[in-house]
Amino acid sequence: MELERINNLWKFLSIKNNLKLDCSKDKEVAYQLTKGNLVLKHIFNPQLLQQSKLLIGDKNFQEKFCQHAYVSSKKRFGFKEKPASLTSQKIFFPKELLLKYRKFDLEICKDYQGHIQVSIGPFFPKNIYEILNQVNPIARTFWVKNFFAEGIRN
């Protein structure tokens, strides 16, 4: 049931925004939308939704050449926290973003060419508003544009 609902959400958003939806299933299910230079991926295991991730990043981001990285993990009862990033360098994004995403594990990477990728997880949306409320603020912060049209809300 969860898989069908998530599939319908991504199809609806791709149709309303006139974007091509790429769907693949191997060990994990992956949905991918591309809008200009930005790529949005939702990757999850249908049996374990707690391991799902939402990735937003530049199309040309090179993960192997990550220059700056920031990791912030959600506090969970009974689990040890992931080690926090050493932020001896200047943080390259607004701190307001950290406050908004305290309910997710947040990872922000910047490669040598200045391309950025943001990962949040666990991410399993129940409606389109949960997707819009997470994706658009990140896209506005880093790329100064909304990924999805705001007219969908009405």
mmCIF file of C-alpha atoms in Angstrom:
data_model
loop_
_atom_site.group_PDB
_atom_site.id
_atom_site.type_symbol
_atom_site.label_atom_id
_atom_site.label_comp_id
_atom_site.label_asym_id
_atom_site.label_seq_id
_atom_site.Cartn_x
_atom_site.Cartn_y
_atom_site.Cartn_z
ATOM 1 C CA MET A 1 0.000 0.000 0.000
ATOM 2 C CA GLU A 2 2.828 2.392 0.887
ATOM 3 C CA LEU A 3 4.569 1.775 -2.411
ATOM 4 C CA GLU A 4 1.414 2.541 -4.395
ATOM 5 C CA ARG A 5 0.793 5.766 -2.460
ATOM 6 C CA ILE A 6 4.377 6.990 -2.927
ATOM 7 C CA ASN A 7 4.211 6.079 -6.619
ATOM 8 C CA ASN A 8 1.015 8.129 -7.016
ATOM 9 C CA LEU A 9 2.558 11.130 -5.247
ATOM 10 C CA TRP A 10 5.580 11.233 -7.562
ATOM 11 C CA LYS A 11 3.453 10.703 -10.671
ATOM 12 C CA PHE A 12 1.121 13.518 -9.638
ATOM 13 C CA LEU A 13 4.006 15.942 -9.017
ATOM 14 C CA SER A 14 5.699 15.055 -12.307
ATOM 15 C CA ILE A 15 2.490 15.574 -14.300
ATOM 16 C CA LYS A 16 1.572 18.861 -12.578
ATOM 17 C CA ASN A 17 5.089 20.266 -13.108
ATOM 18 C CA ASN A 18 5.549 18.853 -16.608
ATOM 19 C CA LEU A 19 8.646 16.871 -15.594
ATOM 20 C CA LYS A 20 9.806 13.445 -16.715
ATOM 21 C CA LEU A 21 9.663 10.816 -13.973
ATOM 22 C CA ASP A 22 12.261 8.057 -14.111
ATOM 23 C CA CYS A 23 11.386 5.059 -11.986
ATOM 24 C CA SER A 24 13.652 2.081 -11.325
ATOM 25 C CA LYS A 25 13.564 -0.934 -9.046
ATOM 26 C CA ASP A 26 16.519 -3.087 -8.203
ATOM 27 C CA LYS A 27 17.251 -3.765 -4.547
ATOM 28 C CA GLU A 28 15.784 -0.345 -3.868
ATOM 29 C CA VAL A 29 13.067 1.691 -5.518
ATOM 30 C CA ALA A 30 14.250 5.002 -6.978
ATOM 31 C CA TYR A 31 12.259 7.910 -8.378
ATOM 32 C CA GLN A 32 14.136 10.625 -10.237
ATOM 33 C CA LEU A 33 12.966 13.999 -11.546
ATOM 34 C CA THR A 34 15.174 16.417 -13.476
ATOM 35 C CA LYS A 35 14.442 20.110 -13.820
ATOM 36 C CA GLY A 36 17.085 22.046 -15.699
ATOM 37 C CA ASN A 37 20.340 21.616 -13.782
ATOM 38 C CA LEU A 38 18.713 20.084 -10.683
ATOM 39 C CA VAL A 39 18.115 16.407 -9.999
ATOM 40 C CA LEU A 40 15.719 15.141 -7.339
ATOM 41 C CA LYS A 41 15.923 11.483 -6.275
ATOM 42 C CA HIS A 42 13.869 9.547 -3.770
ATOM 43 C CA ILE A 43 15.512 6.226 -2.921
ATOM 44 C CA PHE A 44 14.022 3.687 -0.526
ATOM 45 C CA ASN A 45 13.699 0.029 0.328
ATOM 46 C CA PRO A 46 9.996 -0.980 0.240
ATOM 47 C CA GLN A 47 10.442 -3.256 3.278
ATOM 48 C CA LEU A 48 12.371 -0.681 5.363
ATOM 49 C CA LEU A 49 11.041 2.828 4.849
ATOM 50 C CA GLN A 50 13.272 4.103 7.663
ATOM 51 C CA GLN A 51 16.203 3.781 5.244
ATOM 52 C CA SER A 52 14.732 6.117 2.635
ATOM 53 C CA LYS A 53 16.591 9.186 1.350
ATOM 54 C CA LEU A 54 15.713 12.264 -0.626
ATOM 55 C CA LEU A 55 18.592 13.708 -2.657
ATOM 56 C CA ILE A 56 18.525 17.136 -4.288
ATOM 57 C CA GLY A 57 21.551 18.283 -6.191
ATOM 58 C CA ASP A 58 23.226 19.643 -9.254
ATOM 59 C CA LYS A 59 23.222 17.348 -12.248
ATOM 60 C CA ASN A 60 27.034 17.581 -12.499
ATOM 61 C CA PHE A 61 27.736 16.894 -8.799
ATOM 62 C CA GLN A 62 30.680 14.510 -8.356
ATOM 63 C CA GLU A 63 30.334 12.559 -5.139
ATOM 64 C CA LYS A 64 33.912 11.270 -5.217
ATOM 65 C CA PHE A 65 35.310 14.803 -5.244
ATOM 66 C CA CYS A 66 33.461 16.212 -2.258
ATOM 67 C CA GLN A 67 35.388 19.181 -0.868
ATOM 68 C CA HIS A 68 33.099 20.371 1.934
ATOM 69 C CA ALA A 69 30.584 18.242 3.786
ATOM 70 C CA TYR A 70 28.253 18.901 6.655
ATOM 71 C CA VAL A 71 26.376 16.150 8.473
ATOM 72 C CA SER A 72 23.691 16.643 11.093
ATOM 73 C CA SER A 73 21.825 13.653 12.466
ATOM 74 C CA LYS A 74 18.421 13.403 14.059
ATOM 75 C CA LYS A 75 18.438 12.342 17.701
ATOM 76 C CA ARG A 76 16.888 8.925 18.221
ATOM 77 C CA PHE A 77 16.157 7.143 21.459
ATOM 78 C CA GLY A 78 18.335 4.066 21.897
ATOM 79 C CA PHE A 79 20.669 4.801 18.965
ATOM 80 C CA LYS A 80 24.067 6.416 19.089
ATOM 81 C CA GLU A 81 24.336 9.608 17.078
ATOM 82 C CA LYS A 82 26.385 9.634 13.928
ATOM 83 C CA PRO A 83 29.572 11.608 14.413
ATOM 84 C CA ALA A 84 29.058 15.282 13.683
ATOM 85 C CA SER A 85 31.077 16.995 10.986
ATOM 86 C CA LEU A 86 34.171 18.871 11.920
ATOM 87 C CA THR A 87 33.205 22.373 10.971
ATOM 88 C CA SER A 88 36.494 24.156 11.380
ATOM 89 C CA GLN A 89 35.743 25.762 8.029
ATOM 90 C CA LYS A 90 33.054 28.318 7.409
ATOM 91 C CA ILE A 91 29.627 26.707 6.908
ATOM 92 C CA PHE A 92 28.583 27.390 3.325
ATOM 93 C CA PHE A 93 24.823 27.497 3.880
ATOM 94 C CA PRO A 94 22.400 29.370 6.163
ATOM 95 C CA LYS A 95 22.048 28.009 9.690
ATOM 96 C CA GLU A 96 18.257 28.450 9.492
ATOM 97 C CA LEU A 97 18.237 25.362 7.285
ATOM 98 C CA LEU A 98 19.603 23.294 10.188
ATOM 99 C CA LEU A 99 16.796 24.341 12.499
ATOM 100 C CA LYS A 100 14.130 23.414 9.960
ATOM 101 C CA TYR A 101 15.548 19.964 9.301
ATOM 102 C CA ARG A 102 16.029 18.690 12.854
ATOM 103 C CA LYS A 103 13.602 15.846 12.228
ATOM 104 C CA PHE A 104 15.823 14.419 9.464
ATOM 105 C CA ASP A 105 19.400 13.319 9.028
ATOM 106 C CA LEU A 106 20.818 16.127 6.918
ATOM 107 C CA GLU A 107 23.924 15.837 4.748
ATOM 108 C CA ILE A 108 25.165 18.670 2.553
ATOM 109 C CA CYS A 109 28.120 18.129 0.213
ATOM 110 C CA LYS A 110 29.924 20.560 -2.057
ATOM 111 C CA ASP A 111 32.416 19.343 -4.658
ATOM 112 C CA TYR A 112 35.514 21.104 -5.996
ATOM 113 C CA GLN A 113 33.576 22.749 -8.819
ATOM 114 C CA GLY A 114 31.004 24.247 -6.438
ATOM 115 C CA HIS A 115 28.174 21.799 -7.202
ATOM 116 C CA ILE A 116 25.999 20.996 -4.186
ATOM 117 C CA GLN A 117 24.006 17.934 -3.144
ATOM 118 C CA VAL A 118 21.643 17.797 -0.163
ATOM 119 C CA SER A 119 20.433 14.537 1.338
ATOM 120 C CA ILE A 120 17.686 14.171 3.944
ATOM 121 C CA GLY A 121 16.421 10.986 5.483
ATOM 122 C CA PRO A 122 14.460 9.085 6.583
ATOM 123 C CA PHE A 123 11.992 10.510 4.114
ATOM 124 C CA PHE A 124 8.665 8.770 3.493
ATOM 125 C CA PRO A 125 5.995 11.305 2.488
ATOM 126 C CA LYS A 126 2.326 10.760 3.206
ATOM 127 C CA ASN A 127 1.044 13.582 0.951
ATOM 128 C CA ILE A 128 2.333 16.097 -1.605
ATOM 129 C CA TYR A 129 2.626 18.849 0.998
ATOM 130 C CA GLU A 130 5.296 16.897 2.849
ATOM 131 C CA ILE A 131 7.308 16.730 -0.376
ATOM 132 C CA LEU A 132 6.752 20.393 -1.275
ATOM 133 C CA ASN A 133 7.587 21.599 2.257
ATOM 134 C CA GLN A 134 10.950 19.810 2.184
ATOM 135 C CA VAL A 135 12.086 20.217 -1.434
ATOM 136 C CA ASN A 136 11.210 23.841 -2.217
ATOM 137 C CA PRO A 137 12.959 25.476 0.792
ATOM 138 C CA ILE A 138 16.160 23.565 0.019
ATOM 139 C CA ALA A 139 15.986 24.516 -3.661
ATOM 140 C CA ARG A 140 15.320 28.168 -2.766
ATOM 141 C CA THR A 141 18.230 28.224 -0.325
ATOM 142 C CA PHE A 142 20.872 26.795 -2.643
ATOM 143 C CA TRP A 143 19.607 27.445 -6.173
ATOM 144 C CA VAL A 144 17.282 30.463 -5.649
ATOM 145 C CA LYS A 145 14.321 28.797 -7.359
ATOM 146 C CA ASN A 146 11.505 26.440 -6.441
ATOM 147 C CA PHE A 147 11.762 22.900 -7.727
ATOM 148 C CA PHE A 148 7.996 22.410 -7.770
ATOM 149 C CA ALA A 149 5.412 25.042 -8.705
ATOM 150 C CA GLU A 150 3.676 26.593 -5.713
ATOM 151 C CA GLY A 151 0.358 26.631 -7.593
ATOM 152 C CA ILE A 152 -0.102 22.932 -6.807
ATOM 153 C CA ARG A 153 -1.012 23.788 -3.233
ATOM 154 C CA ASN A 154 -4.337 25.324 -4.274
#
